[in-house]
mmCIF file of C-alpha atoms in Angstrom:
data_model
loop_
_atom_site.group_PDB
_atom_site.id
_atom_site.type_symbol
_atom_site.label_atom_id
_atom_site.label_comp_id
_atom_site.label_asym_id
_atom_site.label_seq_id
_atom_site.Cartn_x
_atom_site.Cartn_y
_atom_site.Cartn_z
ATOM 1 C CA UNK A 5 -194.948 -197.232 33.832
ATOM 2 C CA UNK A 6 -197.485 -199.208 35.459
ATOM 3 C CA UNK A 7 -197.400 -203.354 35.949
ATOM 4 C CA UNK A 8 -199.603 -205.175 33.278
ATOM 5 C CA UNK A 9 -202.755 -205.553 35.085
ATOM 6 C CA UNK A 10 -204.910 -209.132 33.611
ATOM 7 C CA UNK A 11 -208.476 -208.344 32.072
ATOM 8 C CA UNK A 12 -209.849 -210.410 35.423
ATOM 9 C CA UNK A 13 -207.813 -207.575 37.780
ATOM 10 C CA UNK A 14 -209.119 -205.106 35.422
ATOM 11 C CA UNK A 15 -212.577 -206.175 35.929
ATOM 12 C CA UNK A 16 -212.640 -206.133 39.507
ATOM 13 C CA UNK A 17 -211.154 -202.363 40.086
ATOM 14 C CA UNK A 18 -213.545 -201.069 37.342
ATOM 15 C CA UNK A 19 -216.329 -202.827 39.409
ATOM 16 C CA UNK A 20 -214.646 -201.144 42.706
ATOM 17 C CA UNK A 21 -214.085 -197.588 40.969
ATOM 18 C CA UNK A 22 -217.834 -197.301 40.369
ATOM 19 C CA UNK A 23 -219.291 -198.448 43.851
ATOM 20 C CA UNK A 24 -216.931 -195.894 44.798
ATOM 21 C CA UNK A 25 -218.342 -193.038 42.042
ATOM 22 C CA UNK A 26 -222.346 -194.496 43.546
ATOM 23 C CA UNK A 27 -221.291 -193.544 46.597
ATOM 24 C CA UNK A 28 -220.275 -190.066 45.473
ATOM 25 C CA UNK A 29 -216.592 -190.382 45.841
ATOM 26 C CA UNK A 30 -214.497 -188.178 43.037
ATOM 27 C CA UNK A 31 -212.213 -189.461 40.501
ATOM 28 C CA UNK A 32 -209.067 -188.321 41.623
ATOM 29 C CA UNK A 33 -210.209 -189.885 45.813
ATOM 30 C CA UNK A 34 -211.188 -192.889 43.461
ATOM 31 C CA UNK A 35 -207.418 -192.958 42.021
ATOM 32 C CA UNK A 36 -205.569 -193.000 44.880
ATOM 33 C CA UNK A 37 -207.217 -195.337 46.450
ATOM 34 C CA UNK A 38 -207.298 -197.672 43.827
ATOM 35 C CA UNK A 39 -203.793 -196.878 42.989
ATOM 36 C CA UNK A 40 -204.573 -196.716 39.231
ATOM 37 C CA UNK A 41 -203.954 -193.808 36.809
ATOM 38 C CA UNK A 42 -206.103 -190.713 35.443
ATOM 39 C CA UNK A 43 -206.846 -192.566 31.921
ATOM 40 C CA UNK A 44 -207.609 -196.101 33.609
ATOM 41 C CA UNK A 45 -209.932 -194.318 36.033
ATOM 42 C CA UNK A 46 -211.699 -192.162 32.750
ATOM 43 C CA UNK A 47 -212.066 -195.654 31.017
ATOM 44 C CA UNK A 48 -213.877 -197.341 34.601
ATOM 45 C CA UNK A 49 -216.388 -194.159 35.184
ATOM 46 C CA UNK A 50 -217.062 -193.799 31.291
ATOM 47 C CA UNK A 51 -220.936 -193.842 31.243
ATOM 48 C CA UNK A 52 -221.559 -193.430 35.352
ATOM 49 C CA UNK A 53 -223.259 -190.416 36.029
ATOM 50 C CA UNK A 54 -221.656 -187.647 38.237
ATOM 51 C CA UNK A 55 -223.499 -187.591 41.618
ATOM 52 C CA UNK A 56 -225.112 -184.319 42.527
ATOM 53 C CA UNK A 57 -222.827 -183.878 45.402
ATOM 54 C CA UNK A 58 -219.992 -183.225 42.725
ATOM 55 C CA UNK A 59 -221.293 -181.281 40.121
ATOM 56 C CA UNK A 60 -220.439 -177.580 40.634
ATOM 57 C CA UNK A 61 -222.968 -174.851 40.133
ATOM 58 C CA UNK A 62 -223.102 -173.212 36.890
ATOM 59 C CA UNK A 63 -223.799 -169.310 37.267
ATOM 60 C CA UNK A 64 -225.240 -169.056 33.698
ATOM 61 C CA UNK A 65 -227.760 -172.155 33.759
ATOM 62 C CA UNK A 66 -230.717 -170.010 34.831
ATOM 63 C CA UNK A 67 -229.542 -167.377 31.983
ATOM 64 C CA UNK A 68 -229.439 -169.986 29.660
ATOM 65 C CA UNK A 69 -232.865 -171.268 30.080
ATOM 66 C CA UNK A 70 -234.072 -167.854 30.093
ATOM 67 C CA UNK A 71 -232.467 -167.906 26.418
ATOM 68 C CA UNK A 72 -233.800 -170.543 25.369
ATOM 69 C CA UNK A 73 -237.361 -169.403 26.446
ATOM 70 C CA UNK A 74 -237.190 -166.341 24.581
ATOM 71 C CA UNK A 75 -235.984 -168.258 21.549
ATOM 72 C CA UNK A 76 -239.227 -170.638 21.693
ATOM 73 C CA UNK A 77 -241.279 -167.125 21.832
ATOM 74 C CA UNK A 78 -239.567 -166.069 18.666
ATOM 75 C CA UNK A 79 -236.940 -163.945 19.847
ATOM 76 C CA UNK A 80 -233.871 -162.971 17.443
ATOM 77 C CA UNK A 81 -230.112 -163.233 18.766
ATOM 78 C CA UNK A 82 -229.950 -159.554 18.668
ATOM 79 C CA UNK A 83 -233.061 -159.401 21.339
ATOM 80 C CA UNK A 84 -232.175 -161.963 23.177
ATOM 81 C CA UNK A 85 -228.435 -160.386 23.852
ATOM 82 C CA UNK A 86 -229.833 -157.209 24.787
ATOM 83 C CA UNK A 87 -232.143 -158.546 27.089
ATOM 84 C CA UNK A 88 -229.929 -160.720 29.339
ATOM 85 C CA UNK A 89 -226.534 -158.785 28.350
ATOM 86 C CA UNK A 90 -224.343 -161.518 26.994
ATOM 87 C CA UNK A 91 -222.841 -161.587 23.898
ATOM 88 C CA UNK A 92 -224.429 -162.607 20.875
ATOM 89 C CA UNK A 93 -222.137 -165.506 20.155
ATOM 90 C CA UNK A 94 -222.895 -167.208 23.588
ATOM 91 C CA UNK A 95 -226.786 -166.748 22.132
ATOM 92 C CA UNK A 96 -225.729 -168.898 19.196
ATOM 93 C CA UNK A 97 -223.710 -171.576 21.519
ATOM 94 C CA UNK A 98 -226.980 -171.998 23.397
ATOM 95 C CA UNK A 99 -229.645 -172.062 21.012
ATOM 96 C CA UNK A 100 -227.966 -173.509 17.972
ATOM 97 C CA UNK A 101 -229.919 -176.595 18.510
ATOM 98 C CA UNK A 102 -233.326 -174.888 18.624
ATOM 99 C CA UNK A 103 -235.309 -174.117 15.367
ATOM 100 C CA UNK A 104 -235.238 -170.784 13.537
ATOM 101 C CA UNK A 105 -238.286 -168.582 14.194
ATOM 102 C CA UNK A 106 -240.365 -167.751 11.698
ATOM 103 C CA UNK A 107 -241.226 -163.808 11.742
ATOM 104 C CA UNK A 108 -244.569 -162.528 12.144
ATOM 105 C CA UNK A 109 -245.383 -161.288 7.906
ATOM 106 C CA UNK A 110 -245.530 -157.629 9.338
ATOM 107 C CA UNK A 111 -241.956 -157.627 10.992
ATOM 108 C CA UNK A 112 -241.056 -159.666 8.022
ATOM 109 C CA UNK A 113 -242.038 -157.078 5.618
ATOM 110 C CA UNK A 114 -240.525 -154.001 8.068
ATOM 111 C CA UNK A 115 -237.235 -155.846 8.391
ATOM 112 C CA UNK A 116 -237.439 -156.286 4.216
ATOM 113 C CA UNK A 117 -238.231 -152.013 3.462
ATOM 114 C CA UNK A 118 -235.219 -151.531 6.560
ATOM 115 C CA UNK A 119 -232.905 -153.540 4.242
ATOM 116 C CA UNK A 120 -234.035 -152.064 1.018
ATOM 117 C CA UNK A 121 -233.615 -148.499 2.548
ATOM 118 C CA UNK A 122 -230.450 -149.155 3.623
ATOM 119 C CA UNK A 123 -228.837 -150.651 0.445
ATOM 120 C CA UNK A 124 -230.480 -147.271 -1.515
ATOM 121 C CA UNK A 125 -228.717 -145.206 0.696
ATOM 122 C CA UNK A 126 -225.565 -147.175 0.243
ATOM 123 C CA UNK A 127 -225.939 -147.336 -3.442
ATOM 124 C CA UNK A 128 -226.771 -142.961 -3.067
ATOM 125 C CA UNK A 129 -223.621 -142.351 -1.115
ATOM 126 C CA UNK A 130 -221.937 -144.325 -3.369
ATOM 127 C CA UNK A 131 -223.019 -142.963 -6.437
ATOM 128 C CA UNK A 132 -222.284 -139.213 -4.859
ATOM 129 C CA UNK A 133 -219.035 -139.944 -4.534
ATOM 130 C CA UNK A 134 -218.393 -141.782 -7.760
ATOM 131 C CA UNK A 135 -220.037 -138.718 -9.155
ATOM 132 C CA UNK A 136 -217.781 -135.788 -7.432
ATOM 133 C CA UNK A 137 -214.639 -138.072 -8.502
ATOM 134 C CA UNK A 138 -215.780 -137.962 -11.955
ATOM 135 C CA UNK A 139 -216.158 -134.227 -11.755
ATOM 136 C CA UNK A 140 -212.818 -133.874 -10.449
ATOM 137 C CA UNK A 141 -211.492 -135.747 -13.313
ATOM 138 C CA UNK A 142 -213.420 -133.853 -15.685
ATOM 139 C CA UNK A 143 -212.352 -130.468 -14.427
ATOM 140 C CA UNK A 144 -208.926 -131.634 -14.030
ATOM 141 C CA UNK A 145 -208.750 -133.043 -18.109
ATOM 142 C CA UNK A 146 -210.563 -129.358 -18.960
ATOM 143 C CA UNK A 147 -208.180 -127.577 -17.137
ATOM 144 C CA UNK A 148 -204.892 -129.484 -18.745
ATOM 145 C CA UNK A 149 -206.184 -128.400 -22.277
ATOM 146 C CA UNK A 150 -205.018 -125.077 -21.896
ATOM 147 C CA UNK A 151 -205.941 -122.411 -24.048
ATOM 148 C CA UNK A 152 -208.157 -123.253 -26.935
ATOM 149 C CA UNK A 153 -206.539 -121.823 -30.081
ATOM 150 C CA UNK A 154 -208.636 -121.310 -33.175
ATOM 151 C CA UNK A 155 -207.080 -124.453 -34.882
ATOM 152 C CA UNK A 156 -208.531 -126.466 -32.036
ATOM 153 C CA UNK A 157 -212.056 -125.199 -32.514
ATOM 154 C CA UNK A 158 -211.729 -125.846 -36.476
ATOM 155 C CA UNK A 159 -210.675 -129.247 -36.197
ATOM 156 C CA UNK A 160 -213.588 -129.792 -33.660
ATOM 157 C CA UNK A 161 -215.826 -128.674 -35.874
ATOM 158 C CA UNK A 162 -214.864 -130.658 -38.387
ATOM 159 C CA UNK A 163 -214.291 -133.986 -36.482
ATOM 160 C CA UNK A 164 -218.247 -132.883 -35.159
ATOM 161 C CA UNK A 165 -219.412 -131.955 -38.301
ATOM 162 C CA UNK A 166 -218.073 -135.827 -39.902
ATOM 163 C CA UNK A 167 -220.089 -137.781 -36.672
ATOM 164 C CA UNK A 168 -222.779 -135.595 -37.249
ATOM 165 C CA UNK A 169 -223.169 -134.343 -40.454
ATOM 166 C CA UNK A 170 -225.186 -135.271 -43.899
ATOM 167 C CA UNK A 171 -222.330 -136.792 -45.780
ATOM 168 C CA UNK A 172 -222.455 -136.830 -49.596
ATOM 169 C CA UNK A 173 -222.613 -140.722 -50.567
ATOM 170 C CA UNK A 174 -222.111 -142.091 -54.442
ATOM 171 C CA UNK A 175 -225.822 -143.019 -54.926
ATOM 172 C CA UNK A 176 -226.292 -139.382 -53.741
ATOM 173 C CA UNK A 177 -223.524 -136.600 -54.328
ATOM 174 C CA UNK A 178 -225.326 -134.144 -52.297
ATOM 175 C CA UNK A 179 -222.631 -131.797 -50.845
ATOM 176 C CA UNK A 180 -224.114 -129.358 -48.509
ATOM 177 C CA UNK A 181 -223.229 -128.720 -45.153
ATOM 178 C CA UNK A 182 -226.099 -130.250 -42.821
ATOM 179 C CA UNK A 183 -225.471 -131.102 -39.396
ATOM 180 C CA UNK A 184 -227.945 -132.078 -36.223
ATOM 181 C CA UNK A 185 -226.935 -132.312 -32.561
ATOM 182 C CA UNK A 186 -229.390 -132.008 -28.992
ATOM 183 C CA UNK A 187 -226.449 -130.742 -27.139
ATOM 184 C CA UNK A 188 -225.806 -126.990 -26.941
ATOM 185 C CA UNK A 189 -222.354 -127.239 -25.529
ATOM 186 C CA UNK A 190 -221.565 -128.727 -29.032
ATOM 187 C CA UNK A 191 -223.884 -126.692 -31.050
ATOM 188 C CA UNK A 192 -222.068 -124.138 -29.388
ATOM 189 C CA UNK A 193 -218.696 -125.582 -30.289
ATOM 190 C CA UNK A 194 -220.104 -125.872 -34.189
ATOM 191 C CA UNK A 195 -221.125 -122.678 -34.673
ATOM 192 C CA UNK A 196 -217.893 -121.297 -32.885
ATOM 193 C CA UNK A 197 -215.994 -123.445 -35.761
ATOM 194 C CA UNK A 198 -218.028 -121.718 -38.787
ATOM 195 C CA UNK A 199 -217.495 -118.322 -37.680
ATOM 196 C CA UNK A 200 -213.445 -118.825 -37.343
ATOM 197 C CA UNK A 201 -213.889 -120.379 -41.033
ATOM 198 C CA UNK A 202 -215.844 -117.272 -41.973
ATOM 199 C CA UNK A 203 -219.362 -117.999 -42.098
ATOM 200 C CA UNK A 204 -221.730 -115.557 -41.112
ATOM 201 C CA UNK A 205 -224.411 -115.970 -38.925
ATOM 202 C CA UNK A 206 -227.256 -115.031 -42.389
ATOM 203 C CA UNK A 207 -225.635 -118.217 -43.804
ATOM 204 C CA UNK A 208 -227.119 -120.274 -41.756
ATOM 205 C CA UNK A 209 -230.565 -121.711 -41.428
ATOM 206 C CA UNK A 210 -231.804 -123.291 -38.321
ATOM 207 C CA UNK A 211 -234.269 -125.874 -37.838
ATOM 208 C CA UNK A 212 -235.574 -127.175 -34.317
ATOM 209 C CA UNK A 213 -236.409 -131.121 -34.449
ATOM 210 C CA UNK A 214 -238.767 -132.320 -31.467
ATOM 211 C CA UNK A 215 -241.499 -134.768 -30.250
ATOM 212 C CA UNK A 216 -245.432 -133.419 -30.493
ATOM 213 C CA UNK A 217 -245.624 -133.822 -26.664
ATOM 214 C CA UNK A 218 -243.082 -131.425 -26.256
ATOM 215 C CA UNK A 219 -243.183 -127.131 -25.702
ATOM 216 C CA UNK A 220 -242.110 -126.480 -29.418
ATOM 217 C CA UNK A 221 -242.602 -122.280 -29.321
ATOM 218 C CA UNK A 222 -240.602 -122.452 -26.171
ATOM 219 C CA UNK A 223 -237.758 -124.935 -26.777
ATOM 220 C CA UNK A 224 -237.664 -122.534 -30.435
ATOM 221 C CA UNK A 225 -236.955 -119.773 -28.487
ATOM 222 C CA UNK A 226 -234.480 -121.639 -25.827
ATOM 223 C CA UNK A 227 -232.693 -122.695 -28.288
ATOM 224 C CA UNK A 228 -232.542 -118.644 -30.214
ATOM 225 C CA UNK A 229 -231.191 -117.756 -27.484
ATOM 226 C CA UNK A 230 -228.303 -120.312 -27.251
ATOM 227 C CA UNK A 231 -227.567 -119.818 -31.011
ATOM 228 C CA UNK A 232 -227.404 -115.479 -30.997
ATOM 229 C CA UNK A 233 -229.906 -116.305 -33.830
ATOM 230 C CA UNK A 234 -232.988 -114.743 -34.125
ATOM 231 C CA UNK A 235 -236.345 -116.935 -33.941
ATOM 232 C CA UNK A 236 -237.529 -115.704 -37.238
ATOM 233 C CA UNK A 237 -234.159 -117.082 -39.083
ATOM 234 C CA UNK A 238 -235.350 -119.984 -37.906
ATOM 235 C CA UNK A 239 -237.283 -122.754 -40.482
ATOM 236 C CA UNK A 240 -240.597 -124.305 -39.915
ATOM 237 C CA UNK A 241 -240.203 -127.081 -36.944
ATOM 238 C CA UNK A 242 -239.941 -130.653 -37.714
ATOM 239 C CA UNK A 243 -242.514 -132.238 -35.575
ATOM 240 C CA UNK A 244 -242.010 -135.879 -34.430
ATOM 241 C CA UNK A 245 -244.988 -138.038 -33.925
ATOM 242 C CA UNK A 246 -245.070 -139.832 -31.102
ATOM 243 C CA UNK A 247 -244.771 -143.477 -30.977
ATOM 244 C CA UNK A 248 -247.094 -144.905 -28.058
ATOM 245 C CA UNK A 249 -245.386 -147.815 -28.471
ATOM 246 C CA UNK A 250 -241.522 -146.230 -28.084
ATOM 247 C CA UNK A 251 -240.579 -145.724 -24.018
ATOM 248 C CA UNK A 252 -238.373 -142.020 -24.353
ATOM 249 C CA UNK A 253 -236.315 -141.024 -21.527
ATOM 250 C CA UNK A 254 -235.879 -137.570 -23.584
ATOM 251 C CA UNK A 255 -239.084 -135.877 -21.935
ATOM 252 C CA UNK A 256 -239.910 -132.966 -19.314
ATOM 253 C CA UNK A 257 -239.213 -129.346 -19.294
ATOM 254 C CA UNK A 258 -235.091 -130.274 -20.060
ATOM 255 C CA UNK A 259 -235.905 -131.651 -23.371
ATOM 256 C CA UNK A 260 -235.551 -129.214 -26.120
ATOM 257 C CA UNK A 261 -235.165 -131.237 -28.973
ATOM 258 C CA UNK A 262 -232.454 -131.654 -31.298
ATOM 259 C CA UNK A 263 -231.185 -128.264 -33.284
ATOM 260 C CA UNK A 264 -230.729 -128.420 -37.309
ATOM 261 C CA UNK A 265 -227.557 -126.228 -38.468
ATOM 262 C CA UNK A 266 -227.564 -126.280 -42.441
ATOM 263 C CA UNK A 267 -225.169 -123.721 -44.332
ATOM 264 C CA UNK A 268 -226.516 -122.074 -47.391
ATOM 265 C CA UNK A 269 -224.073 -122.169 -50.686
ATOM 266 C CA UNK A 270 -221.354 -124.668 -48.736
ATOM 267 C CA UNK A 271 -220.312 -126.946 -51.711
ATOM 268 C CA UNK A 272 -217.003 -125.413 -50.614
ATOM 269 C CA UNK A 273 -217.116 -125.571 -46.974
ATOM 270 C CA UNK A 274 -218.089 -129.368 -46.977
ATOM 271 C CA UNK A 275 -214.990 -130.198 -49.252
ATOM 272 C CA UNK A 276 -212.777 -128.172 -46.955
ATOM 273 C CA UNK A 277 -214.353 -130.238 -43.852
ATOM 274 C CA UNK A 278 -213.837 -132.903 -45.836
ATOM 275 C CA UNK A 279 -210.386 -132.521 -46.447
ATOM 276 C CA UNK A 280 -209.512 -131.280 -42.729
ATOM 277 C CA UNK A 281 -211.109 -135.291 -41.391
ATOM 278 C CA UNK A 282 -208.933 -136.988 -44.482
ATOM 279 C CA UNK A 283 -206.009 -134.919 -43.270
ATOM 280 C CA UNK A 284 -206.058 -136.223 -39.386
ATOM 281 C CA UNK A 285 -206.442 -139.128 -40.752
ATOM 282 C CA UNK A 286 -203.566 -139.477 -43.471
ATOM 283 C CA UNK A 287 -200.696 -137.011 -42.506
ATOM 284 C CA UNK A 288 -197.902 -137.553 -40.637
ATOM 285 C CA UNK A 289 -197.527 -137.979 -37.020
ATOM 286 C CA UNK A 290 -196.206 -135.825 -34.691
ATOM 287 C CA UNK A 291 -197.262 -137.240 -30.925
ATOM 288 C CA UNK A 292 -196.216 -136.076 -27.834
ATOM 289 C CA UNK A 293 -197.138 -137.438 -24.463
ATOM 290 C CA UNK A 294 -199.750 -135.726 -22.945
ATOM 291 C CA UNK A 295 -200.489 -136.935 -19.014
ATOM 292 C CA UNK A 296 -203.625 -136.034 -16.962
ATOM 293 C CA UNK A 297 -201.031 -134.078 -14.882
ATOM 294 C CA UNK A 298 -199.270 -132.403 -17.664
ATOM 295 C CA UNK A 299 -199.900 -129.098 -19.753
ATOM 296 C CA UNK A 300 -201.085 -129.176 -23.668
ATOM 297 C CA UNK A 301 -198.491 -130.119 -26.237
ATOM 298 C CA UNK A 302 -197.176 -126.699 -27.515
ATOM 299 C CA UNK A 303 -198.556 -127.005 -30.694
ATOM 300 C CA UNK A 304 -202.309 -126.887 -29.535
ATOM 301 C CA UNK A 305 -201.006 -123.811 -27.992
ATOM 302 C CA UNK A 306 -199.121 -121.886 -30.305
ATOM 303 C CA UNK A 307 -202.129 -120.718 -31.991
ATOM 304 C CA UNK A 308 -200.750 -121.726 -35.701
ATOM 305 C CA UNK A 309 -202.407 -120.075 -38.586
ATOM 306 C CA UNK A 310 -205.603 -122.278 -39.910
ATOM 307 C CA UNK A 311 -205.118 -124.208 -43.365
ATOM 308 C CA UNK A 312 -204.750 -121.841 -46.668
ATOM 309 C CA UNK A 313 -208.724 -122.923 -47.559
ATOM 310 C CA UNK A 314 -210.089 -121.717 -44.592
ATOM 311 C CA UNK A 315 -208.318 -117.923 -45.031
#
């Protein structure tokens, strides 16, 4: 340790130590020939300013002011990086002090339709795949259902029919079997039902529902030919008038309307469907698991006779 120097002795080498940095002598010459330490000599030459003979040459001063020239001319860190090939975080140590540049409005606007292009081709490839995963799923769930035994088609029809259907109410015990739908795959599934419960296809009367703006003749005949039903079975079209007011997404040549499926003399038939949806509800249980990864129970399988009242 060093011996306690007064404030006077203190005085007089800090006086010393910067004649000594005027006349361009380094700290560490200054130290040893003062005889005083590194921190002493810091505390002396605090505030002196380095003579030119000491400072070293920096190689990146003259890049640095080219930097900061660019900046002022409203250059962006990108640019500026690229054009004297440093990195873009020694663009940032060097002109964090300067003010942002304000884009010219038509780069502004270019830079603004780059980002917006960019996040809609993010959100597309996003979507696409979010899409083919849910068709995987889909095909997988189809695929674990097995065969479809005539029981399963019944009690579709039924559950359908229940979502669907005109249901008989105690204001208005109306029991005839009435049911609407604008999907064919279902309509498809509906009609499959009926025939297994032994309705014929001259039971059935078919009315097409659709908006005025729409191609009635041809979504008539579209949906004839979905149905195996010929056109002229079908009733009269119930025309929808269209509400100026109302913003549809159900337009263009894919909308068809919705399809009317009522069953002549099916007092009977409604009580049975009836029954069938008061059945799933109230009887007892018997549940299996059934994973994603597993086959169908074997009693959606074993293609069990259908209730006495449908025979």
């Amino acid at each position: 340790m060093g011996r306690h120097r007064t404030q006077e002795e203190k005085r007089e080498l800090g006086e010393r130590a910067r004649e000594l940095r005027a006349a361009g002598r380094s700290r560490r010459d200054i130290q040893a020939e003062l005889g005083i330490g590194d921190d002493l000599a810091k505390a002396f030459l605090r505030g002196t300013e380095l003579p030119d003979a000491l400072r070293r040459p920096r190689a990146k001063d003259e890049l640095r002011q080219e930097a900061i020239e660019l900046r002022r001319q409203g250059a962006t860190y990108d640019q500026i990086a690229v054009a004297l090939s440093v990195s873009k975080s020694t663009c940032s140590l060097w002109l964090r002090d300067l003010p942002h540049p304000e884009a010219e409005p038509e780069a502004a606007a270019a830079a603004q339709e780059r980002r917006v292009a960019a996040l809609r081709v993010r959100a597309r490839r996003d979507r696409d795949a979010r899409d083919e995963a849910g068709q995987q799923k889909l095909l997988g769930a189809a695929e674990s259902l097995g065969a479809v035994t005539s029981r399963d088609l019944v009690i579709a029809m039924a559950i359908s029919y229940w979502c669907e259907g005109a249901k008989s109410k105690p204001w208005n015990r109306h029991k005839v079997v009435q049911w609407m739908n604008s999907d064919p795959l279902l309509v498809g599934l509906f009609l499959e039902g009926l025939a297994l419960v032994g309705i014929p296809r001259h039971r059935l009367s078919l009315r097409v529902h659709i908006h005025e703006s729409a191609d009635e003749p041809a979504a008539r005949a579209w949906w004839a030919e979905r149905t195996g039903v010929p056109p002229e079975q079908f009733r009269r079209s119930t025309i929808k008038t269209h509400n100026p007011k109302t913003v549809r997404q159900n337009t263009g040549d894919t909308y068809k309307g919705c399809l009317c499926v009522t069953v002549l003399q099916s007092r009977a038939l409604y009580e049975v469907i009836h029954g069938l949806v008061q059945g799933l509800a109230s009887q007892p249980r018997n549940i299996e698991e059934w994973h994603d990864d597993a086959e169908a129970p074997a009693e959606l399988q074993d293609g069990a006779d259908l209730p006495s009242a449908l025979v």
